[in-house]
């Protein structure tokens, strides 16, 4: 993988190498944190544009946006809509609420996050059913189509799974739901950390097809603008995820 470079370093030409998708966001966050803490980026200075960061790190816009969201959550930068993202002065104390990659070390950790998601995302689904637009319905449907293609292509379908939940959050019209999902990132999908699909008794594909069916139930309720059904479908889906994880990881 190409090493992540600070702003003060020139990128040496190297042949393409295989990348580790799950490590891209932390690498970018670490590089920009280093630039800030070592003074190459100072308080009040504007970060490079999204396009410049995409080119610098050779990643997608989605990866850059997730990295910026994590820097925002850490209090290192702030985004001023229509202007750009700026470095903030260091804070005296760490933010009270923080979920870091090391907080997903065990099955018990992932179950605790699922319990948090049950309360938050069930309400998000109900709000999405009340407020969804034709555009948001299309975005959710596209995410599910991508999920279905991925699971039949021997993929764990984590990106499209996360995208579906993100689109439900966006459909609420409340930016805080989407901001929280962006902050948490794909780590909220248990398969990111634990091989739940591969170890499922029924087999990988039937396991993921069941997940897909649960997603379809959520979308159907949102499409019908039935908040109670959407809330129940999301709660059922996340509760089932918790129980599937418990069965796959008995020590949890």
Coordinates of C-alpha atoms in Angstrom, one line a residue:
X1 CA 0.0 0.0 0.0
X2 CA 1.2 3.5 -0.7
X3 CA 2.3 5.1 2.6
X4 CA 0.3 8.1 3.7
X5 CA 2.4 11.2 3.6
X6 CA 2.2 14.5 5.5
X7 CA 1.7 17.8 3.7
X8 CA 5.4 18.6 4.0
X9 CA 6.4 15.5 2.1
X10 CA 6.4 14.9 -1.7
X11 CA 4.7 11.7 -2.9
X12 CA 7.3 9.5 -4.6
X13 CA 6.1 7.7 -7.7
X14 CA 5.5 4.1 -6.8
X15 CA 3.8 1.2 -8.7
X16 CA 0.2 0.4 -7.6
X17 CA 0.0 -1.9 -4.6
X18 CA -2.9 -3.7 -3.0
X19 CA -4.7 -1.6 -0.4
X20 CA -6.4 -2.6 2.8
X21 CA -9.8 -0.9 2.6
X22 CA -10.6 -1.1 6.3
X23 CA -7.3 0.7 7.1
X24 CA -7.7 3.7 4.8
X25 CA -9.8 5.9 7.1
X26 CA -7.6 5.5 10.2
X27 CA -4.5 6.1 8.1
X28 CA -5.8 9.4 6.7
X29 CA -7.0 10.5 10.1
X30 CA -3.6 9.7 11.6
X31 CA -1.8 11.6 8.8
X32 CA -3.9 14.7 9.2
X33 CA -3.7 14.5 13.0
X34 CA 0.1 14.4 12.7
X35 CA 0.1 17.5 10.4
X36 CA -2.0 19.3 12.9
X37 CA -0.2 18.3 16.1
X38 CA 3.3 18.9 14.5
X39 CA 2.2 22.4 13.2
X40 CA 2.1 21.8 9.5
X41 CA -1.5 22.7 9.7
X42 CA -2.2 25.4 12.3
X43 CA -5.4 26.6 14.0
X44 CA -7.5 28.6 11.6
X45 CA -5.9 27.1 8.5
X46 CA -8.1 25.6 5.9
X47 CA -7.6 21.9 5.1
X48 CA -7.0 20.9 1.5
X49 CA -10.2 20.5 -0.5
X50 CA -12.0 17.1 -0.7
X51 CA -10.8 16.7 -4.2
X52 CA -7.2 17.4 -3.2
X53 CA -7.4 14.9 -0.4
X54 CA -8.8 12.3 -2.7
X55 CA -5.9 12.8 -5.0
X56 CA -3.3 12.9 -2.3
X57 CA -4.4 9.7 -0.6
X58 CA -5.7 8.0 -3.7
X59 CA -9.0 7.1 -2.1
X60 CA -12.7 7.7 -2.7
X61 CA -14.7 10.7 -1.6
X62 CA -16.5 8.5 0.9
X63 CA -13.3 7.6 2.6
X64 CA -12.2 11.2 2.8
X65 CA -15.6 12.3 4.2
X66 CA -15.5 9.6 6.9
X67 CA -12.0 10.7 7.9
X68 CA -13.0 14.3 8.1
X69 CA -16.0 13.3 10.2
X70 CA -13.7 11.6 12.7
X71 CA -11.5 14.6 12.9
X72 CA -14.6 16.7 13.6
X73 CA -15.7 14.3 16.3
X74 CA -12.2 14.6 17.9
X75 CA -12.5 18.4 17.9
X76 CA -9.5 18.9 15.6
X77 CA -11.4 20.5 12.7
X78 CA -14.7 22.2 12.0
X79 CA -16.5 22.4 8.7
X80 CA -18.1 25.7 7.7
X81 CA -20.7 25.0 5.1
X82 CA -19.9 26.5 1.7
X83 CA -16.5 27.6 2.9
X84 CA -14.4 24.6 3.8
X85 CA -12.9 22.7 6.7
X86 CA -10.6 24.5 9.2
X87 CA -8.2 23.4 11.9
X88 CA -9.4 24.2 15.4
X89 CA -7.4 25.2 18.4
X90 CA -6.5 22.3 20.7
X91 CA -9.1 21.6 23.3
X92 CA -8.1 21.3 27.0
X93 CA -10.1 18.1 27.5
X94 CA -11.0 15.1 25.3
X95 CA -14.7 14.9 24.1
X96 CA -16.9 13.1 26.6
X97 CA -18.4 10.8 24.0
X98 CA -16.0 8.8 21.8
X99 CA -16.2 5.4 20.2
X100 CA -12.8 4.3 18.8
X101 CA -11.7 1.3 16.8
X102 CA -10.4 -0.4 20.0
X103 CA -13.9 -0.2 21.4
X104 CA -14.9 -3.0 18.9
X105 CA -12.3 -5.5 20.1
X106 CA -14.7 -8.3 21.2
X107 CA -18.1 -9.7 20.4
X108 CA -19.4 -8.1 23.7
X109 CA -18.3 -4.7 22.5
X110 CA -20.1 -5.1 19.2
X111 CA -23.3 -6.2 21.0
X112 CA -23.2 -3.1 23.2
X113 CA -23.0 -1.0 20.1
X114 CA -25.9 -2.9 18.5
X115 CA -28.0 -2.2 21.6
X116 CA -27.2 1.6 21.2
X117 CA -28.1 1.3 17.5
X118 CA -31.5 -0.4 18.3
X119 CA -32.8 2.7 20.1
X120 CA -31.3 5.3 17.6
X121 CA -31.9 3.6 14.3
X122 CA -35.4 2.4 15.1
X123 CA -36.5 6.0 15.7
X124 CA -34.6 7.0 12.6
X125 CA -36.5 4.5 10.5
X126 CA -39.8 5.9 11.9
X127 CA -38.8 9.4 11.0
X128 CA -37.6 8.3 7.6
X129 CA -41.1 6.8 6.9
X130 CA -42.7 10.1 7.7
X131 CA -40.3 12.3 5.8
X132 CA -38.8 10.2 3.0
X133 CA -38.7 11.7 -0.5
X134 CA -38.6 10.0 -3.9
X135 CA -34.9 10.7 -4.0
X136 CA -34.2 9.1 -0.6
X137 CA -36.3 6.1 -1.6
X138 CA -34.2 5.7 -4.7
X139 CA -31.0 5.9 -2.7
X140 CA -32.1 3.3 -0.2
X141 CA -33.3 1.0 -3.0
X142 CA -29.9 1.4 -4.8
X143 CA -28.1 0.5 -1.7
X144 CA -30.1 -2.7 -1.3
X145 CA -29.6 -3.6 -5.0
X146 CA -25.8 -3.2 -4.4
X147 CA -26.1 -5.4 -1.3
X148 CA -27.9 -8.1 -3.3
X149 CA -25.3 -8.1 -6.0
X150 CA -22.4 -8.2 -3.5
X151 CA -23.6 -11.2 -1.5
X152 CA -24.0 -13.2 -4.7
X153 CA -20.5 -12.2 -5.7
X154 CA -18.9 -13.8 -2.6
X155 CA -18.6 -10.5 -0.8
X156 CA -19.4 -9.6 2.8
X157 CA -21.3 -6.7 1.4
X158 CA -20.2 -4.4 4.3
X159 CA -20.1 -1.1 2.2
X160 CA -23.6 -1.5 0.8
X161 CA -25.0 -2.7 4.2
X162 CA -23.6 0.5 5.8
X163 CA -24.8 2.6 2.9
X164 CA -28.4 1.4 3.4
X165 CA -28.4 2.4 7.1
X166 CA -26.8 5.7 6.2
X167 CA -29.5 6.4 3.6
X168 CA -32.2 5.6 6.2
X169 CA -30.5 8.2 8.5
X170 CA -30.3 10.8 5.7
X171 CA -34.0 10.2 4.9
X172 CA -35.0 11.5 8.4
X173 CA -34.1 15.0 7.3
X174 CA -32.3 15.4 10.6
X175 CA -28.5 15.8 10.0
X176 CA -27.5 14.6 13.4
X177 CA -28.6 11.0 12.6
X178 CA -26.4 11.0 9.4
X179 CA -23.5 12.8 11.3
X180 CA -23.6 10.1 14.0
X181 CA -23.6 7.3 11.3
X182 CA -20.7 9.0 9.5
X183 CA -18.8 9.2 12.8
X184 CA -19.3 5.5 13.6
X185 CA -18.6 4.4 10.0
X186 CA -18.6 0.8 8.7
X187 CA -17.4 -0.4 12.1
X188 CA -21.0 -0.5 13.1
X189 CA -21.5 -3.5 10.8
X190 CA -20.6 -6.6 12.9
X191 CA -19.1 -8.4 9.9
X192 CA -16.4 -5.7 9.8
X193 CA -14.9 -7.1 13.0
X194 CA -16.3 -10.6 13.3
X195 CA -16.8 -13.3 10.7
X196 CA -20.4 -13.7 11.5
X197 CA -21.5 -14.7 8.0
X198 CA -18.7 -17.1 7.4
X199 CA -19.4 -18.9 10.8
X200 CA -23.2 -18.9 10.5
X201 CA -24.6 -22.5 10.8
X202 CA -26.8 -22.0 7.8
X203 CA -23.9 -20.9 5.6
X204 CA -22.7 -17.5 4.4
X205 CA -25.2 -16.9 1.6
X206 CA -28.5 -17.9 3.4
X207 CA -27.3 -15.7 6.4
X208 CA -26.8 -12.7 4.2
X209 CA -30.0 -13.3 2.3
X210 CA -31.8 -13.2 5.6
X211 CA -30.2 -9.9 6.3
X212 CA -31.2 -8.6 2.9
X213 CA -34.8 -9.7 3.5
X214 CA -34.8 -7.7 6.8
X215 CA -33.5 -4.7 5.0
X216 CA -36.3 -5.0 2.4
X217 CA -38.9 -5.1 5.2
X218 CA -37.5 -1.8 6.5
X219 CA -37.6 -0.2 3.1
X220 CA -41.1 -1.4 2.4
X221 CA -42.4 0.2 5.6
X222 CA -40.6 3.4 4.8
X223 CA -42.0 3.4 1.3
X224 CA -45.5 2.9 2.7
X225 CA -44.9 5.8 5.1
X226 CA -45.8 3.6 8.0
X227 CA -43.7 4.9 10.9
X228 CA -44.7 2.1 13.4
X229 CA -43.9 -0.6 10.9
X230 CA -40.6 1.0 10.0
X231 CA -39.6 1.3 13.6
X232 CA -40.6 -2.3 14.3
X233 CA -38.8 -3.6 11.2
X234 CA -35.5 -1.8 12.1
X235 CA -35.8 -3.0 15.7
X236 CA -36.3 -6.6 14.5
X237 CA -33.4 -6.4 12.1
X238 CA -30.9 -5.0 14.7
X239 CA -32.2 -7.3 17.4
X240 CA -31.8 -10.3 15.1
X241 CA -28.3 -9.1 14.3
X242 CA -27.6 -9.1 18.1
X243 CA -29.0 -12.6 18.5
X244 CA -27.1 -13.9 15.4
X245 CA -23.9 -12.6 16.9
X246 CA -24.6 -14.2 20.3
X247 CA -25.2 -17.5 18.7
X248 CA -22.0 -17.2 16.6
X249 CA -19.9 -16.0 19.5
X250 CA -21.2 -17.9 22.6
X251 CA -18.6 -16.1 24.9
X252 CA -20.5 -12.8 24.2

